[in-house]
GROMACS .gro file of N, CA, C and O in nm:
model
  436
    1MET      N    1   4.309  14.138  -3.919
    1MET     CA    2   4.209  14.204  -3.821
    1MET      C    3   4.224  14.142  -3.690
    1MET      O    4   4.231  14.001  -3.686
    2ILE      N    5   4.210  14.196  -3.583
    2ILE     CA    6   4.219  14.189  -3.466
    2ILE      C    7   4.081  14.125  -3.416
    2ILE      O    8   3.989  14.219  -3.416
    3GLU      N    9   4.065  14.032  -3.346
    3GLU     CA   10   3.925  13.965  -3.309
    3GLU      C   11   3.930  14.003  -3.149
    3GLU      O   12   4.026  13.987  -3.091
    4GLN      N   13   3.820  14.095  -3.144
    4GLN     CA   14   3.800  14.119  -2.996
    4GLN      C   15   3.703  13.993  -2.935
    4GLN      O   16   3.590  13.942  -2.984
    5LYS      N   17   3.741  13.971  -2.790
    5LYS     CA   18   3.654  13.884  -2.727
    5LYS      C   19   3.550  13.977  -2.652
    5LYS      O   20   3.583  14.060  -2.598
    6ASN      N   21   3.430  13.919  -2.643
    6ASN     CA   22   3.318  13.990  -2.577
    6ASN      C   23   3.327  13.919  -2.452
    6ASN      O   24   3.333  13.797  -2.434
    7THR      N   25   3.358  13.958  -2.326
    7THR     CA   26   3.370  13.920  -2.201
    7THR      C   27   3.255  13.953  -2.113
    7THR      O   28   3.201  14.081  -2.120
    8PHE      N   29   3.189  13.862  -2.079
    8PHE     CA   30   3.074  13.892  -2.001
    8PHE      C   31   3.100  13.963  -1.840
    8PHE      O   32   3.201  13.919  -1.785
    9LYS      N   33   3.003  14.045  -1.829
    9LYS     CA   34   3.049  14.110  -1.705
    9LYS      C   35   2.896  14.098  -1.646
    9LYS      O   36   2.800  14.160  -1.671
   10MET      N   37   2.916  14.070  -1.505
   10MET     CA   38   2.805  14.049  -1.397
   10MET      C   39   2.750  14.180  -1.377
   10MET      O   40   2.837  14.246  -1.341
   11CYS      N   41   2.621  14.229  -1.354
   11CYS     CA   42   2.616  14.364  -1.283
   11CYS      C   43   2.606  14.332  -1.141
   11CYS      O   44   2.581  14.255  -1.090
   12PRO      N   45   2.696  14.455  -1.088
   12PRO     CA   46   2.733  14.465  -0.944
   12PRO      C   47   2.598  14.427  -0.869
   12PRO      O   48   2.602  14.361  -0.730
   13LYS      N   49   2.487  14.500  -0.895
   13LYS     CA   50   2.382  14.494  -0.826
   13LYS      C   51   2.324  14.353  -0.833
   13LYS      O   52   2.279  14.303  -0.706
   14PHE      N   53   2.302  14.287  -0.925
   14PHE     CA   54   2.276  14.150  -0.949
   14PHE      C   55   2.359  14.064  -0.851
   14PHE      O   56   2.291  13.943  -0.790
   15GLU      N   57   2.505  14.077  -0.862
   15GLU     CA   58   2.561  14.009  -0.782
   15GLU      C   59   2.546  14.043  -0.621
   15GLU      O   60   2.567  13.927  -0.552
   16LYS      N   61   2.558  14.165  -0.568
   16LYS     CA   62   2.527  14.169  -0.461
   16LYS      C   63   2.383  14.070  -0.423
   16LYS      O   64   2.388  14.065  -0.284
   17THR      N   65   2.282  14.122  -0.497
   17THR     CA   66   2.143  14.055  -0.446
   17THR      C   67   2.165  13.898  -0.410
   17THR      O   68   2.130  13.830  -0.324
   18PHE      N   69   2.214  13.840  -0.513
   18PHE     CA   70   2.242  13.701  -0.525
   18PHE      C   71   2.316  13.666  -0.402
   18PHE      O   72   2.339  13.561  -0.342
   19GLY      N   73   2.429  13.771  -0.388
   19GLY     CA   74   2.525  13.714  -0.243
   19GLY      C   75   2.478  13.719  -0.135
   19GLY      O   76   2.489  13.660  -0.025
   20ILE      N   77   2.343  13.829  -0.110
   20ILE     CA   78   2.252  13.823  -0.008
   20ILE      C   79   2.172  13.694   0.002
   20ILE      O   80   2.145  13.629   0.114
   21LEU      N   81   2.101  13.674  -0.099
   21LEU     CA   82   1.968  13.567  -0.106
   21LEU      C   83   2.039  13.450  -0.099
   21LEU      O   84   1.999  13.324  -0.064
   22GLY      N   85   2.175  13.440  -0.182
   22GLY     CA   86   2.209  13.305  -0.178
   22GLY      C   87   2.292  13.226  -0.057
   22GLY      O   88   2.342  13.130  -0.039
   23LYS      N   89   2.309  13.338   0.042
   23LYS     CA   90   2.394  13.300   0.165
   23LYS      C   91   2.291  13.195   0.239
   23LYS      O   92   2.171  13.233   0.263
   24LYS      N   93   2.353  13.074   0.303
   24LYS     CA   94   2.280  12.994   0.371
   24LYS      C   95   2.173  13.055   0.474
   24LYS      O   96   2.255  13.147   0.556
   25TRP      N   97   2.069  13.014   0.487
   25TRP     CA   98   1.954  13.073   0.596
   25TRP      C   99   1.883  13.187   0.562
   25TRP      O  100   1.796  13.214   0.606
   26ASN      N  101   1.967  13.309   0.494
   26ASN     CA  102   1.896  13.407   0.451
   26ASN      C  103   1.746  13.402   0.376
   26ASN      O  104   1.682  13.476   0.452
   27GLY      N  105   1.766  13.328   0.281
   27GLY     CA  106   1.627  13.316   0.224
   27GLY      C  107   1.505  13.230   0.315
   27GLY      O  108   1.405  13.281   0.320
   28LEU      N  109   1.569  13.177   0.387
   28LEU     CA  110   1.446  13.088   0.491
   28LEU      C  111   1.412  13.172   0.604
   28LEU      O  112   1.295  13.225   0.619
   29ILE      N  113   1.512  13.269   0.648
   29ILE     CA  114   1.467  13.377   0.726
   29ILE      C  115   1.378  13.470   0.674
   29ILE      O  116   1.263  13.509   0.742
   30ILE      N  117   1.392  13.508   0.559
   30ILE     CA  118   1.320  13.602   0.488
   30ILE      C  119   1.168  13.534   0.464
   30ILE      O  120   1.064  13.619   0.486
   31GLU      N  121   1.173  13.414   0.433
   31GLU     CA  122   1.057  13.345   0.419
   31GLU      C  123   0.969  13.339   0.529
   31GLU      O  124   0.841  13.358   0.540
   32VAL      N  125   1.022  13.323   0.656
   32VAL     CA  126   0.955  13.302   0.764
   32VAL      C  127   0.901  13.442   0.800
   32VAL      O  128   0.766  13.458   0.834
   33LEU      N  129   0.963  13.559   0.768
   33LEU     CA  130   0.939  13.680   0.803
   33LEU      C  131   0.795  13.738   0.700
   33LEU      O  132   0.694  13.787   0.739
   34LEU      N  133   0.820  13.669   0.588
   34LEU     CA  134   0.702  13.711   0.491
   34LEU      C  135   0.596  13.643   0.521
   34LEU      O  136   0.461  13.674   0.508
   35THR      N  137   0.609  13.500   0.567
   35THR     CA  138   0.482  13.424   0.563
   35THR      C  139   0.411  13.407   0.737
   35THR      O  140   0.290  13.435   0.749
   36GLU      N  141   0.468  13.441   0.815
   36GLU     CA  142   0.456  13.450   0.958
   36GLU      C  143   0.436  13.569   1.025
   36GLU      O  144   0.416  13.614   1.116
   37GLY      N  145   0.513  13.694   0.962
   37GLY     CA  146   0.518  13.818   1.034
   37GLY      C  147   0.617  13.827   1.121
   37GLY      O  148   0.710  13.745   1.132
   38PRO      N  149   0.615  13.966   1.186
   38PRO     CA  150   0.718  13.965   1.300
   38PRO      C  151   0.744  13.852   1.413
   38PRO      O  152   0.653  13.760   1.417
   39GLN      N  153   0.865  13.821   1.409
   39GLN     CA  154   0.913  13.703   1.532
   39GLN      C  155   1.024  13.756   1.604
   39GLN      O  156   1.089  13.802   1.585
   40ARG      N  157   0.981  13.681   1.729
   40ARG     CA  158   1.099  13.695   1.822
   40ARG      C  159   1.219  13.590   1.795
   40ARG      O  160   1.203  13.498   1.708
   41PHE      N  161   1.328  13.620   1.840
   41PHE     CA  162   1.445  13.530   1.795
   41PHE      C  163   1.404  13.396   1.826
   41PHE      O  164   1.450  13.303   1.737
   42LYS      N  165   1.340  13.362   1.945
   42LYS     CA  166   1.350  13.214   1.978
   42LYS      C  167   1.246  13.148   1.898
   42LYS      O  168   1.259  13.052   1.842
   43ASP      N  169   1.129  13.249   1.850
   43ASP     CA  170   1.041  13.176   1.742
   43ASP      C  171   1.116  13.143   1.582
   43ASP      O  172   1.100  13.048   1.552
   44LEU      N  173   1.203  13.237   1.560
   44LEU     CA  174   1.283  13.211   1.433
   44LEU      C  175   1.379  13.094   1.457
   44LEU      O  176   1.367  13.010   1.362
   45ALA      N  177   1.434  13.094   1.554
   45ALA     CA  178   1.518  12.988   1.603
   45ALA      C  179   1.459  12.836   1.576
   45ALA      O  180   1.505  12.746   1.541
   46GLN      N  181   1.327  12.840   1.622
   46GLN     CA  182   1.238  12.729   1.653
   46GLN      C  183   1.200  12.686   1.513
   46GLN      O  184   1.195  12.557   1.443
   47LYS      N  185   1.154  12.759   1.414
   47LYS     CA  186   1.113  12.760   1.291
   47LYS      C  187   1.227  12.705   1.186
   47LYS      O  188   1.220  12.664   1.088
   48ILE      N  189   1.343  12.757   1.216
   48ILE     CA  190   1.461  12.729   1.141
   48ILE      C  191   1.540  12.657   1.235
   48ILE      O  192   1.686  12.723   1.257
   49ASP      N  193   1.503  12.556   1.260
   49ASP     CA  194   1.583  12.477   1.387
   49ASP      C  195   1.731  12.397   1.326
   49ASP      O  196   1.799  12.372   1.437
   50LYS      N  197   1.746  12.401   1.198
   50LYS     CA  198   1.876  12.340   1.194
   50LYS      C  199   1.988  12.450   1.164
   50LYS      O  200   2.102  12.432   1.162
   51CYS      N  201   1.960  12.558   1.191
   51CYS     CA  202   2.048  12.676   1.204
   51CYS      C  203   2.076  12.725   1.339
   51CYS      O  204   2.012  12.744   1.438
   52SER      N  205   2.194  12.709   1.390
   52SER     CA  206   2.263  12.754   1.524
   52SER      C  207   2.213  12.908   1.563
   52SER      O  208   2.201  12.976   1.471
   53ASP      N  209   2.203  12.911   1.665
   53ASP     CA  210   2.141  13.054   1.736
   53ASP      C  211   2.292  13.151   1.704
   53ASP      O  212   2.223  13.270   1.677
   54ARG      N  213   2.403  13.096   1.703
   54ARG     CA  214   2.502  13.208   1.663
   54ARG      C  215   2.477  13.230   1.525
   54ARG      O  216   2.511  13.364   1.501
   55VAL      N  217   2.477  13.149   1.423
   55VAL     CA  218   2.473  13.176   1.290
   55VAL      C  219   2.348  13.254   1.250
   55VAL      O  220   2.330  13.359   1.186
   56LEU      N  221   2.242  13.223   1.332
   56LEU     CA  222   2.131  13.310   1.314
   56LEU      C  223   2.141  13.442   1.350
   56LEU      O  224   2.063  13.535   1.289
   57THR      N  225   2.197  13.473   1.448
   57THR     CA  226   2.227  13.601   1.520
   57THR      C  227   2.315  13.663   1.400
   57THR      O  228   2.298  13.796   1.390
   58GLU      N  229   2.398  13.618   1.334
   58GLU     CA  230   2.498  13.661   1.215
   58GLU      C  231   2.422  13.711   1.111
   58GLU      O  232   2.426  13.815   1.066
   59ARG      N  233   2.324  13.618   1.068
   59ARG     CA  234   2.250  13.640   0.956
   59ARG      C  235   2.156  13.766   0.963
   59ARG      O  236   2.135  13.811   0.887
   60LEU      N  237   2.063  13.759   1.086
   60LEU     CA  238   1.993  13.874   1.115
   60LEU      C  239   2.072  14.008   1.125
   60LEU      O  240   2.016  14.105   1.063
   61LYS      N  241   2.189  14.014   1.185
   61LYS     CA  242   2.263  14.124   1.185
   61LYS      C  243   2.288  14.182   1.019
   61LYS      O  244   2.273  14.282   0.994
   62GLU      N  245   2.332  14.087   0.960
   62GLU     CA  246   2.358  14.103   0.804
   62GLU      C  247   2.245  14.182   0.758
   62GLU      O  248   2.265  14.266   0.658
   63LEU      N  249   2.121  14.095   0.760
   63LEU     CA  250   2.022  14.133   0.701
   63LEU      C  251   1.965  14.236   0.749
   63LEU      O  252   1.913  14.334   0.667
   64GLU      N  253   1.969  14.296   0.888
   64GLU     CA  254   1.970  14.437   0.906
   64GLU      C  255   2.059  14.531   0.850
   64GLU      O  256   2.013  14.648   0.813
   65ASN      N  257   2.197  14.493   0.840
   65ASN     CA  258   2.277  14.604   0.762
   65ASN      C  259   2.255  14.614   0.630
   65ASN      O  260   2.254  14.714   0.572
   66GLU      N  261   2.197  14.503   0.567
   66GLU     CA  262   2.138  14.546   0.418
   66GLU      C  263   2.004  14.582   0.426
   66GLU      O  264   1.913  14.638   0.298
   67GLU      N  265   1.930  14.652   0.528
   67GLU     CA  266   1.818  14.735   0.549
   67GLU      C  267   1.694  14.626   0.480
   67GLU      O  268   1.594  14.691   0.448
   68LEU      N  269   1.731  14.524   0.506
   68LEU     CA  270   1.594  14.411   0.459
   68LEU      C  271   1.512  14.359   0.609
   68LEU      O  272   1.401  14.320   0.593
   69VAL      N  273   1.576  14.368   0.717
   69VAL     CA  274   1.500  14.316   0.841
   69VAL      C  275   1.535  14.434   0.964
   69VAL      O  276   1.656  14.486   0.939
   70GLN      N  277   1.436  14.461   1.026
   70GLN     CA  278   1.489  14.548   1.160
   70GLN      C  279   1.426  14.482   1.259
   70GLN      O  280   1.337  14.407   1.276
   71LYS      N  281   1.496  14.529   1.397
   71LYS     CA  282   1.443  14.475   1.518
   71LYS      C  283   1.346  14.575   1.570
   71LYS      O  284   1.432  14.710   1.578
   72VAL      N  285   1.273  14.573   1.619
   72VAL     CA  286   1.153  14.654   1.658
   72VAL      C  287   1.085  14.572   1.814
   72VAL      O  288   1.114  14.471   1.813
   73ALA      N  289   1.034  14.675   1.869
   73ALA     CA  290   0.982  14.641   2.017
   73ALA      C  291   0.850  14.569   1.960
   73ALA      O  292   0.774  14.619   1.885
   74SER      N  293   0.804  14.464   2.045
   74SER     CA  294   0.705  14.392   2.012
   74SER      C  295   0.591  14.445   2.072
   74SER      O  296   0.576  14.559   2.152
   75ASP      N  297   0.435  14.394   2.034
   75ASP     CA  298   0.325  14.446   2.075
   75ASP      C  299   0.345  14.451   2.243
   75ASP      O  300   0.239  14.527   2.324
   76GLN      N  301   0.402  14.346   2.278
   76GLN     CA  302   0.401  14.333   2.441
   76GLN      C  303   0.489  14.373   2.498
   76GLN      O  304   0.518  14.387   2.614
   77GLY      N  305   0.543  14.518   2.437
   77GLY     CA  306   0.638  14.597   2.532
   77GLY      C  307   0.781  14.596   2.490
   77GLY      O  308   0.837  14.622   2.427
   78CYS      N  309   0.856  14.545   2.636
   78CYS     CA  310   0.993  14.538   2.614
   78CYS      C  311   1.062  14.440   2.535
   78CYS      O  312   1.175  14.426   2.504
   79ARG      N  313   0.972  14.316   2.482
   79ARG     CA  314   1.041  14.216   2.404
   79ARG      C  315   1.059  14.267   2.245
   79ARG      O  316   0.988  14.335   2.191
   80MET      N  317   1.173  14.228   2.229
   80MET     CA  318   1.236  14.258   2.063
   80MET      C  319   1.170  14.158   1.979
   80MET      O  320   1.174  14.017   1.998
   81CYS      N  321   1.169  14.162   1.848
   81CYS     CA  322   1.123  14.098   1.732
   81CYS      C  323   1.185  14.173   1.633
   81CYS      O  324   1.209  14.264   1.594
   82TYR      N  325   1.151  14.060   1.528
   82TYR     CA  326   1.240  14.092   1.395
   82TYR      C  327   1.127  14.093   1.290
   82TYR      O  328   1.048  14.006   1.299
   83CYS      N  329   1.130  14.204   1.205
   83CYS     CA  330   1.032  14.204   1.086
   83CYS      C  331   1.127  14.269   0.965
   83CYS      O  332   1.206  14.300   0.969
   84LEU      N  333   1.021  14.243   0.829
   84LEU     CA  334   1.082  14.279   0.732
   84LEU      C  335   1.077  14.473   0.722
   84LEU      O  336   0.979  14.487   0.773
   85THR      N  337   1.163  14.481   0.646
   85THR     CA  338   1.159  14.638   0.629
   85THR      C  339   1.060  14.643   0.490
   85THR      O  340   1.033  14.532   0.411
   86PRO      N  341   1.026  14.769   0.443
   86PRO     CA  342   0.987  14.775   0.290
   86PRO      C  343   1.054  14.718   0.213
   86PRO      O  344   1.001  14.636   0.126
   87ARG      N  345   1.185  14.720   0.206
   87ARG     CA  346   1.294  14.662   0.103
   87ARG      C  347   1.274  14.508   0.122
   87ARG      O  348   1.285  14.425   0.021
   88GLY      N  349   1.245  14.453   0.245
   88GLY     CA  350   1.272  14.324   0.244
   88GLY      C  351   1.126  14.250   0.213
   88GLY      O  352   1.099  14.154   0.150
   89GLU      N  353   1.018  14.351   0.227
   89GLU     CA  354   0.884  14.298   0.177
   89GLU      C  355   0.855  14.259   0.042
   89GLU      O  356   0.810  14.213  -0.003
   90ASP      N  357   0.946  14.349  -0.026
   90ASP     CA  358   0.972  14.374  -0.171
   90ASP      C  359   0.998  14.240  -0.249
   90ASP      O  360   1.005  14.222  -0.352
   91LEU      N  361   1.090  14.157  -0.162
   91LEU     CA  362   1.119  14.029  -0.206
   91LEU      C  363   1.000  13.937  -0.228
   91LEU      O  364   1.036  13.816  -0.248
   92LYS      N  365   0.895  13.953  -0.191
   92LYS     CA  366   0.782  13.861  -0.189
   92LYS      C  367   0.755  13.801  -0.325
   92LYS      O  368   0.749  13.668  -0.327
   93GLN      N  369   0.749  13.892  -0.436
   93GLN     CA  370   0.754  13.831  -0.563
   93GLN      C  371   0.848  13.739  -0.600
   93GLN      O  372   0.819  13.627  -0.671
   94ILE      N  373   0.956  13.751  -0.569
   94ILE     CA  374   1.081  13.685  -0.584
   94ILE      C  375   1.091  13.542  -0.512
   94ILE      O  376   1.087  13.449  -0.595
   95MET      N  377   1.025  13.561  -0.377
   95MET     CA  378   0.992  13.446  -0.296
   95MET      C  379   0.902  13.343  -0.341
   95MET      O  380   0.876  13.217  -0.360
   96ASP      N  381   0.753  13.401  -0.411
   96ASP     CA  382   0.664  13.334  -0.481
   96ASP      C  383   0.712  13.271  -0.591
   96ASP      O  384   0.664  13.150  -0.623
   97ALA      N  385   0.790  13.346  -0.661
   97ALA     CA  386   0.852  13.270  -0.790
   97ALA      C  387   0.949  13.155  -0.773
   97ALA      O  388   0.946  13.040  -0.849
   98VAL      N  389   1.047  13.166  -0.650
   98VAL     CA  390   1.111  13.037  -0.615
   98VAL      C  391   1.023  12.935  -0.571
   98VAL      O  392   1.048  12.807  -0.614
   99HIS      N  393   0.932  12.937  -0.515
   99HIS     CA  394   0.822  12.875  -0.455
   99HIS      C  395   0.761  12.784  -0.600
   99HIS      O  396   0.767  12.635  -0.611
  100ALA      N  397   0.720  12.873  -0.693
  100ALA     CA  398   0.648  12.803  -0.804
  100ALA      C  399   0.759  12.726  -0.892
  100ALA      O  400   0.711  12.619  -0.938
  101TRP      N  401   0.868  12.786  -0.898
  101TRP     CA  402   0.976  12.687  -0.956
  101TRP      C  403   0.989  12.556  -0.877
  101TRP      O  404   1.010  12.462  -0.950
  102ALA      N  405   1.010  12.568  -0.760
  102ALA     CA  406   1.052  12.465  -0.676
  102ALA      C  407   0.927  12.368  -0.675
  102ALA      O  408   0.957  12.227  -0.695
  103GLU      N  409   0.794  12.409  -0.680
  103GLU     CA  410   0.713  12.318  -0.689
  103GLU      C  411   0.684  12.230  -0.853
  103GLU      O  412   0.682  12.125  -0.843
  104LYS      N  413   0.756  12.321  -0.949
  104LYS     CA  414   0.744  12.262  -1.063
  104LYS      C  415   0.860  12.143  -1.084
  104LYS      O  416   0.852  12.034  -1.145
  105TRP      N  417   0.996  12.189  -1.017
  105TRP     CA  418   1.079  12.087  -1.062
  105TRP      C  419   1.148  12.012  -0.948
  105TRP      O  420   1.231  11.907  -0.972
  106TYR      N  421   1.068  12.011  -0.839
  106TYR     CA  422   1.129  11.922  -0.731
  106TYR      C  423   1.006  11.869  -0.652
  106TYR      O  424   0.896  11.914  -0.651
  107SER      N  425   1.026  11.732  -0.615
  107SER     CA  426   0.946  11.646  -0.538
  107SER      C  427   0.966  11.657  -0.387
  107SER      O  428   1.111  11.652  -0.345
  108CYS      N  429   0.883  11.657  -0.290
  108CYS     CA  430   0.943  11.663  -0.154
  108CYS      C  431   0.958  11.513  -0.102
  108CYS      O  432   0.853  11.436  -0.130
  109SER      N  433   1.062  11.477  -0.073
  109SER     CA  434   1.083  11.308  -0.018
  109SER      C  435   1.125  11.320   0.107
  109SER      O  436   1.185  11.387   0.158
   0.00000   0.00000   0.00000
């Protein structure tokens, strides 16, 4: 009798999602936009101060390409700001769950 191996296969959608959320700074960008609302680039850069402007620009473009973030004109007219799309806003439950998990398992030192 030939024994068959069951090979685990990751769902491509799950892999893609973790590829986006697991990339350094993406989760923090999403978190700032979820909690603080639309942000100008300089405000995002201030709030995520360990991320260089170059990398922040790259990550924002990637998140725009994934349709999680969009660049829109601010209430003040010609200034542009970044905000979450409905797809990005849909990550709120996930981010809340990550917060709850972190509170349970990590201490702030």
